[in-house]
Amino acid sequence: MCGIVGYAGSRDCSDVLVDALSKLEYRGYDSAGIAVFENGEIKVSKAQGKLEMLRKKMEAEGKPHGCVGIGHTRWATHGEPSDVNSHPHSGADVTIVHNGIIENYRELKDFLDSKGVEFVSETDTEVVAQLLNYYYDGSPLDTIIKTIRELEGSFALGIIFAAFPDRIYAVRHESPLIVGVGDGENYIASDVPAILKYTRDYYLLDHDEIAVLTKDEVRIYDEHKELVSKELMTADWDESAAEKGGYEHFMIKEIHEQPNAINMTVKPRIRDGLPNLEECGITHENIKDFKNIFVVACGTAMHAGLVGKYVIEKLARVPVTVDIASEFRYRSPIVGEGDLVIIISQSGETADSLAALRLAKSLGAKTLAIVNAKGSSIAREADMLIYTHAGPEIAVASTKAYIVQLSVMYLFAFELALAKGRITEEKCRKLTASLLGVPDIIEKILKSSLEKSQYISTKLISADSLLYIGRGLDYALSMEGSLKLKEISYIHSESYAAGELKHGTISLITDEMPVIAVVTQSDLLEKTVSNIVEVKSRGAMVIIISREDFTIDEKAYDFRIDIPAMDDMLMPMLAAVPMQLVAYYTSVLRGNDVDKPRNLAKSVTVE
Ligand code: F6R
């Protein structure tokens, strides 16, 4: 959480810093600030609230002018969102911005207190600024190395030293950080979209590496002060990928990008009608003997794992356990040699998912990462890696990342089923053909269900609470529908296995509790419809998202969104789309900040 940026070049950099921060606001948005060298002195401007508040403050009070500076957008951990807790934080000789959490900040603060250091904020970051200041001996590099040895937790730091106005320093430990390389100007940022307007070339900083940037040069050192030579990476998307492109919000843009994202993710991995995952380190030989599979992830990514469980178990007949990463890592999981642990993550930096990956490896399991962010920690540490190619997902609520995670779960299930000899090549070719057909069908759904979804949203906006129900794969999908709706509309929502309702939850049903039922599985149709009738007859307003070829008594529901029919197994990829649209429009109609829902951040790098 939190986004940091830095610039060393020849432009007046306040605007560059704020512009770069605007691409990172998804990481946190409760306050923002910048620090810039103006005529050799560090000038700080910061404000509580979204970046817009900082812009306004600088308009009113004047912005710092200079060509070297750092900036920050915050998701509060230590200390409430306020001007004083906003970054940058300073000691006499040093000013920093920080992403991450310093776990031993109390002890460090006690130590600094005992030395008479005074603090103005409640943040762990100010402790780091003061510790750097305390150890400062005229050599920034030595000071940083000495300081980071004392820090426990996760951090990416952008640092400027008052005595070195031509340069910025950066260091990372767990939290992500890149160094953007331009022509006569260089950058640091928590994520690639921040720099795309200026350059597509960047270095990924590794654990405990320290970068020193001037306008003409980037030097990277390891923790022993040895110079490191690194591969220069090039982002394969341009600035427009991180812009709204005429859409009102990133979320709706990203919903519309789903067909393309699936094509980019799936097409290159299918050859002669069969999955080919060799470039990901996956062959029949190295997956055929897995006895148990664990899928470990958080939030939406975990929901993609739930769909994967149904599909892998059905096709490959291997037992799959799906775990929330924060639970998995603390429940002494029975995992070891011969098991496969799949970690799914859009950002590739989620703290609990990364810890789960490390735990699985330490227990002897093989690991497979399904990750969207290139070069992220989870991508780098897993034994096998399948990148999803969704491009940058800026809206906090995940949509296109989810759909490509699903598409990869299908590909992997097909491959595993083939490797285990559970399906024939002929059957597999049929499945891959269906999967390749999904993007075109989603294009159609985007057109056919848009207005209906908008209309249904008008029926939901005044609800206090609602239920999503479904059976089998529809239940797995309901969980995602429910999460999407609640996180951006702020309407309480739960998902329930339709058959489980009458064991307690049905007592909640009144005419004030709308129910959204997902009905896409042929073998469960009758059973789900019975459950729908049960809630309808108790007064609920019922909305169904169902296959267009299903005949369902009109008296059983109030509103219906139809989606085209295809292989039952692939229906979640289609039904996800109207669910996303309903969540989106409900949030818009309630006047919420759709892309930046309250209290959330895109990249959850704290436990
Ligand atoms: C919800 C959402 C989150 C993420 C979760 C995991 O819309 O986006 O639930 O899915 O925080 O994040 P990643 O996939 O980056 O590990």
PDB file of C-alpha atoms in Angstrom, residues 412-576:
ATOM      1  CA  PHE A 412      -3.979 -25.313 -16.382  1.00  0.00           C
ATOM      2  CA  ALA A 413      -6.872 -27.688 -15.641  1.00  0.00           C
ATOM      3  CA  PHE A 414      -6.937 -28.805 -19.292  1.00  0.00           C
ATOM      4  CA  GLU A 415      -3.181 -29.362 -19.249  1.00  0.00           C
ATOM      5  CA  LEU A 416      -3.300 -31.294 -15.974  1.00  0.00           C
ATOM      6  CA  ALA A 417      -6.208 -33.441 -17.144  1.00  0.00           C
ATOM      7  CA  LEU A 418      -4.237 -34.306 -20.290  1.00  0.00           C
ATOM      8  CA  ALA A 419      -1.075 -35.008 -18.323  1.00  0.00           C
ATOM      9  CA  LYS A 420      -3.007 -37.322 -15.997  1.00  0.00           C
ATOM     10  CA  GLY A 421      -4.651 -39.060 -18.945  1.00  0.00           C
ATOM     11  CA  ARG A 422      -8.109 -38.030 -17.716  1.00  0.00           C
ATOM     12  CA  ILE A 423      -9.218 -36.465 -20.969  1.00  0.00           C
ATOM     13  CA  THR A 424      -8.401 -37.241 -24.581  1.00  0.00           C
ATOM     14  CA  GLU A 425      -6.713 -34.766 -26.902  1.00  0.00           C
ATOM     15  CA  GLU A 426      -9.970 -34.631 -28.824  1.00  0.00           C
ATOM     16  CA  LYS A 427     -11.937 -33.605 -25.731  1.00  0.00           C
ATOM     17  CA  CYS A 428      -9.217 -31.112 -24.857  1.00  0.00           C
ATOM     18  CA  ARG A 429      -9.370 -29.531 -28.324  1.00  0.00           C
ATOM     19  CA  LYS A 430     -13.102 -29.003 -27.827  1.00  0.00           C
ATOM     20  CA  LEU A 431     -12.483 -27.337 -24.480  1.00  0.00           C
ATOM     21  CA  THR A 432      -9.748 -25.043 -25.775  1.00  0.00           C
ATOM     22  CA  ALA A 433     -11.933 -24.112 -28.763  1.00  0.00           C
ATOM     23  CA  SER A 434     -14.685 -23.092 -26.340  1.00  0.00           C
ATOM     24  CA  LEU A 435     -12.215 -21.106 -24.250  1.00  0.00           C
ATOM     25  CA  LEU A 436     -10.964 -19.298 -27.345  1.00  0.00           C
ATOM     26  CA  GLY A 437     -14.575 -18.435 -28.138  1.00  0.00           C
ATOM     27  CA  VAL A 438     -15.159 -16.700 -24.795  1.00  0.00           C
ATOM     28  CA  PRO A 439     -13.828 -13.220 -25.743  1.00  0.00           C
ATOM     29  CA  ASP A 440     -16.298 -12.827 -28.621  1.00  0.00           C
ATOM     30  CA  ILE A 441     -19.203 -13.901 -26.435  1.00  0.00           C
ATOM     31  CA  ILE A 442     -18.143 -11.432 -23.739  1.00  0.00           C
ATOM     32  CA  GLU A 443     -18.143  -8.673 -26.379  1.00  0.00           C
ATOM     33  CA  LYS A 444     -21.772  -9.564 -27.065  1.00  0.00           C
ATOM     34  CA  ILE A 445     -22.688  -9.674 -23.383  1.00  0.00           C
ATOM     35  CA  LEU A 446     -21.134  -6.248 -22.876  1.00  0.00           C
ATOM     36  CA  LYS A 447     -23.549  -4.909 -25.470  1.00  0.00           C
ATOM     37  CA  SER A 448     -26.613  -6.950 -24.578  1.00  0.00           C
ATOM     38  CA  SER A 449     -26.530  -6.693 -20.781  1.00  0.00           C
ATOM     39  CA  LEU A 450     -25.356  -3.113 -20.286  1.00  0.00           C
ATOM     40  CA  GLU A 451     -28.731  -1.394 -20.154  1.00  0.00           C
ATOM     41  CA  LYS A 452     -30.352  -4.187 -18.201  1.00  0.00           C
ATOM     42  CA  SER A 453     -27.560  -4.039 -15.636  1.00  0.00           C
ATOM     43  CA  GLN A 454     -28.006  -0.276 -15.347  1.00  0.00           C
ATOM     44  CA  TYR A 455     -31.723  -0.727 -14.832  1.00  0.00           C
ATOM     45  CA  ILE A 456     -31.278  -3.438 -12.221  1.00  0.00           C
ATOM     46  CA  SER A 457     -28.825  -1.214 -10.376  1.00  0.00           C
ATOM     47  CA  THR A 458     -31.587   1.376  -9.950  1.00  0.00           C
ATOM     48  CA  LYS A 459     -33.516  -1.313  -8.047  1.00  0.00           C
ATOM     49  CA  LEU A 460     -30.600  -2.030  -5.739  1.00  0.00           C
ATOM     50  CA  ILE A 461     -29.370   1.404  -4.754  1.00  0.00           C
ATOM     51  CA  SER A 462     -31.540   1.789  -1.700  1.00  0.00           C
ATOM     52  CA  ALA A 463     -31.039  -1.737  -0.357  1.00  0.00           C
ATOM     53  CA  ASP A 464     -29.221  -2.071   2.952  1.00  0.00           C
ATOM     54  CA  SER A 465     -28.255  -5.640   2.351  1.00  0.00           C
ATOM     55  CA  LEU A 466     -28.547  -8.312  -0.309  1.00  0.00           C
ATOM     56  CA  LEU A 467     -27.741 -11.922  -1.000  1.00  0.00           C
ATOM     57  CA  TYR A 468     -26.030 -13.646  -3.901  1.00  0.00           C
ATOM     58  CA  ILE A 469     -26.901 -17.300  -4.297  1.00  0.00           C
ATOM     59  CA  GLY A 470     -25.875 -20.140  -6.591  1.00  0.00           C
ATOM     60  CA  ARG A 471     -24.851 -23.775  -6.644  1.00  0.00           C
ATOM     61  CA  GLY A 472     -21.588 -25.366  -7.731  1.00  0.00           C
ATOM     62  CA  LEU A 473     -19.647 -23.096 -10.061  1.00  0.00           C
ATOM     63  CA  ASP A 474     -22.427 -20.535  -9.716  1.00  0.00           C
ATOM     64  CA  TYR A 475     -21.770 -20.427  -5.990  1.00  0.00           C
ATOM     65  CA  ALA A 476     -18.053 -19.833  -6.568  1.00  0.00           C
ATOM     66  CA  LEU A 477     -18.995 -17.000  -8.901  1.00  0.00           C
ATOM     67  CA  SER A 478     -21.574 -15.575  -6.478  1.00  0.00           C
ATOM     68  CA  MET A 479     -18.798 -14.976  -3.999  1.00  0.00           C
ATOM     69  CA  GLU A 480     -17.040 -12.749  -6.466  1.00  0.00           C
ATOM     70  CA  GLY A 481     -20.283 -10.991  -7.431  1.00  0.00           C
ATOM     71  CA  SER A 482     -21.009 -10.268  -3.805  1.00  0.00           C
ATOM     72  CA  LEU A 483     -17.515  -8.964  -3.064  1.00  0.00           C
ATOM     73  CA  LYS A 484     -17.580  -6.732  -6.144  1.00  0.00           C
ATOM     74  CA  LEU A 485     -20.890  -5.219  -5.193  1.00  0.00           C
ATOM     75  CA  LYS A 486     -20.112  -4.581  -1.540  1.00  0.00           C
ATOM     76  CA  GLU A 487     -16.616  -3.173  -2.016  1.00  0.00           C
ATOM     77  CA  ILE A 488     -17.676  -0.411  -4.370  1.00  0.00           C
ATOM     78  CA  SER A 489     -21.371   0.190  -3.564  1.00  0.00           C
ATOM     79  CA  TYR A 490     -20.986  -0.114   0.232  1.00  0.00           C
ATOM     80  CA  ILE A 491     -24.194  -2.165   0.344  1.00  0.00           C
ATOM     81  CA  HIS A 492     -23.771  -5.118   2.646  1.00  0.00           C
ATOM     82  CA  SER A 493     -23.846  -8.312   0.652  1.00  0.00           C
ATOM     83  CA  GLU A 494     -23.238 -11.985   1.295  1.00  0.00           C
ATOM     84  CA  SER A 495     -22.996 -14.975  -0.954  1.00  0.00           C
ATOM     85  CA  TYR A 496     -24.616 -18.238  -0.043  1.00  0.00           C
ATOM     86  CA  ALA A 497     -24.719 -21.737  -1.458  1.00  0.00           C
ATOM     87  CA  ALA A 498     -28.355 -21.777  -2.591  1.00  0.00           C
ATOM     88  CA  GLY A 499     -29.003 -25.158  -0.982  1.00  0.00           C
ATOM     89  CA  GLU A 500     -27.691 -23.957   2.368  1.00  0.00           C
ATOM     90  CA  LEU A 501     -30.130 -21.079   2.792  1.00  0.00           C
ATOM     91  CA  LYS A 502     -32.740 -22.992   4.661  1.00  0.00           C
ATOM     92  CA  HIS A 503     -30.247 -23.970   7.338  1.00  0.00           C
ATOM     93  CA  GLY A 504     -30.470 -20.511   8.855  1.00  0.00           C
ATOM     94  CA  THR A 505     -29.984 -17.615   6.493  1.00  0.00           C
ATOM     95  CA  ILE A 506     -33.423 -17.759   4.910  1.00  0.00           C
ATOM     96  CA  SER A 507     -34.768 -16.125   8.076  1.00  0.00           C
ATOM     97  CA  LEU A 508     -33.214 -12.885   6.805  1.00  0.00           C
ATOM     98  CA  ILE A 509     -35.356 -12.877   3.684  1.00  0.00           C
ATOM     99  CA  THR A 510     -37.968 -10.112   3.545  1.00  0.00           C
ATOM    100  CA  ASP A 511     -39.129  -7.767   0.814  1.00  0.00           C
ATOM    101  CA  GLU A 512     -36.211  -5.547   1.808  1.00  0.00           C
ATOM    102  CA  MET A 513     -33.562  -8.120   0.966  1.00  0.00           C
ATOM    103  CA  PRO A 514     -32.924  -8.414  -2.770  1.00  0.00           C
ATOM    104  CA  VAL A 515     -31.501 -11.748  -3.936  1.00  0.00           C
ATOM    105  CA  ILE A 516     -29.308 -12.155  -6.997  1.00  0.00           C
ATOM    106  CA  ALA A 517     -29.250 -15.749  -8.201  1.00  0.00           C
ATOM    107  CA  VAL A 518     -26.713 -17.093 -10.674  1.00  0.00           C
ATOM    108  CA  VAL A 519     -28.180 -19.944 -12.723  1.00  0.00           C
ATOM    109  CA  THR A 520     -25.843 -21.271 -15.392  1.00  0.00           C
ATOM    110  CA  GLN A 521     -25.309 -24.957 -14.596  1.00  0.00           C
ATOM    111  CA  SER A 522     -27.609 -27.367 -16.458  1.00  0.00           C
ATOM    112  CA  ASP A 523     -27.325 -30.208 -13.966  1.00  0.00           C
ATOM    113  CA  LEU A 524     -28.226 -27.905 -11.059  1.00  0.00           C
ATOM    114  CA  LEU A 525     -30.954 -25.907 -12.802  1.00  0.00           C
ATOM    115  CA  GLU A 526     -33.966 -27.469 -11.137  1.00  0.00           C
ATOM    116  CA  LYS A 527     -32.420 -27.439  -7.694  1.00  0.00           C
ATOM    117  CA  THR A 528     -31.380 -23.786  -7.932  1.00  0.00           C
ATOM    118  CA  VAL A 529     -34.780 -22.767  -9.260  1.00  0.00           C
ATOM    119  CA  SER A 530     -36.401 -24.430  -6.221  1.00  0.00           C
ATOM    120  CA  ASN A 531     -34.207 -22.308  -3.965  1.00  0.00           C
ATOM    121  CA  ILE A 532     -35.102 -19.217  -5.948  1.00  0.00           C
ATOM    122  CA  VAL A 533     -38.797 -19.963  -5.504  1.00  0.00           C
ATOM    123  CA  GLU A 534     -38.206 -20.335  -1.768  1.00  0.00           C
ATOM    124  CA  VAL A 535     -36.825 -16.789  -1.454  1.00  0.00           C
ATOM    125  CA  LYS A 536     -39.299 -15.295  -3.904  1.00  0.00           C
ATOM    126  CA  SER A 537     -42.243 -16.705  -1.970  1.00  0.00           C
ATOM    127  CA  ARG A 538     -40.864 -15.050   1.166  1.00  0.00           C
ATOM    128  CA  GLY A 539     -41.009 -11.634  -0.417  1.00  0.00           C
ATOM    129  CA  ALA A 540     -37.508 -11.108  -1.818  1.00  0.00           C
ATOM    130  CA  MET A 541     -37.005  -9.160  -4.999  1.00  0.00           C
ATOM    131  CA  VAL A 542     -35.212 -11.728  -7.160  1.00  0.00           C
ATOM    132  CA  ILE A 543     -32.791 -10.995  -9.981  1.00  0.00           C
ATOM    133  CA  ILE A 544     -31.464 -13.904 -11.969  1.00  0.00           C
ATOM    134  CA  ILE A 545     -28.414 -14.067 -14.155  1.00  0.00           C
ATOM    135  CA  SER A 546     -29.048 -17.120 -16.260  1.00  0.00           C
ATOM    136  CA  ARG A 547     -28.366 -18.933 -19.494  1.00  0.00           C
ATOM    137  CA  GLU A 548     -30.683 -17.733 -22.200  1.00  0.00           C
ATOM    138  CA  ASP A 549     -31.732 -21.281 -23.095  1.00  0.00           C
ATOM    139  CA  PHE A 550     -32.953 -22.105 -19.572  1.00  0.00           C
ATOM    140  CA  THR A 551     -36.706 -22.125 -19.158  1.00  0.00           C
ATOM    141  CA  ILE A 552     -37.506 -20.644 -15.775  1.00  0.00           C
ATOM    142  CA  ASP A 553     -41.021 -19.795 -14.609  1.00  0.00           C
ATOM    143  CA  GLU A 554     -41.430 -16.006 -14.834  1.00  0.00           C
ATOM    144  CA  LYS A 555     -43.157 -15.978 -11.470  1.00  0.00           C
ATOM    145  CA  ALA A 556     -39.926 -17.107  -9.832  1.00  0.00           C
ATOM    146  CA  TYR A 557     -38.085 -13.832 -10.421  1.00  0.00           C
ATOM    147  CA  ASP A 558     -38.521 -10.098 -10.921  1.00  0.00           C
ATOM    148  CA  PHE A 559     -35.696  -9.352 -13.338  1.00  0.00           C
ATOM    149  CA  ARG A 560     -33.599 -11.525 -15.563  1.00  0.00           C
ATOM    150  CA  ILE A 561     -30.267 -10.962 -17.328  1.00  0.00           C
ATOM    151  CA  ASP A 562     -29.696 -13.537 -20.040  1.00  0.00           C
ATOM    152  CA  ILE A 563     -26.299 -14.701 -21.159  1.00  0.00           C
ATOM    153  CA  PRO A 564     -25.502 -16.935 -24.121  1.00  0.00           C
ATOM    154  CA  ALA A 565     -25.136 -20.657 -23.510  1.00  0.00           C
ATOM    155  CA  MET A 566     -21.847 -22.493 -23.754  1.00  0.00           C
ATOM    156  CA  ASP A 567     -20.087 -25.377 -22.031  1.00  0.00           C
ATOM    157  CA  ASP A 568     -21.323 -25.317 -18.393  1.00  0.00           C
ATOM    158  CA  MET A 569     -17.783 -25.327 -17.149  1.00  0.00           C
ATOM    159  CA  LEU A 570     -16.943 -22.043 -18.859  1.00  0.00           C
ATOM    160  CA  MET A 571     -20.108 -20.206 -17.877  1.00  0.00           C
ATOM    161  CA  PRO A 572     -18.472 -18.355 -14.929  1.00  0.00           C
ATOM    162  CA  MET A 573     -16.407 -16.323 -17.395  1.00  0.00           C
ATOM    163  CA  LEU A 574     -19.606 -15.118 -19.042  1.00  0.00           C
ATOM    164  CA  ALA A 575     -21.756 -14.636 -15.951  1.00  0.00           C
ATOM    165  CA  ALA A 576     -18.998 -12.605 -14.284  1.00  0.00           C
TER     166      ALA A 576
END
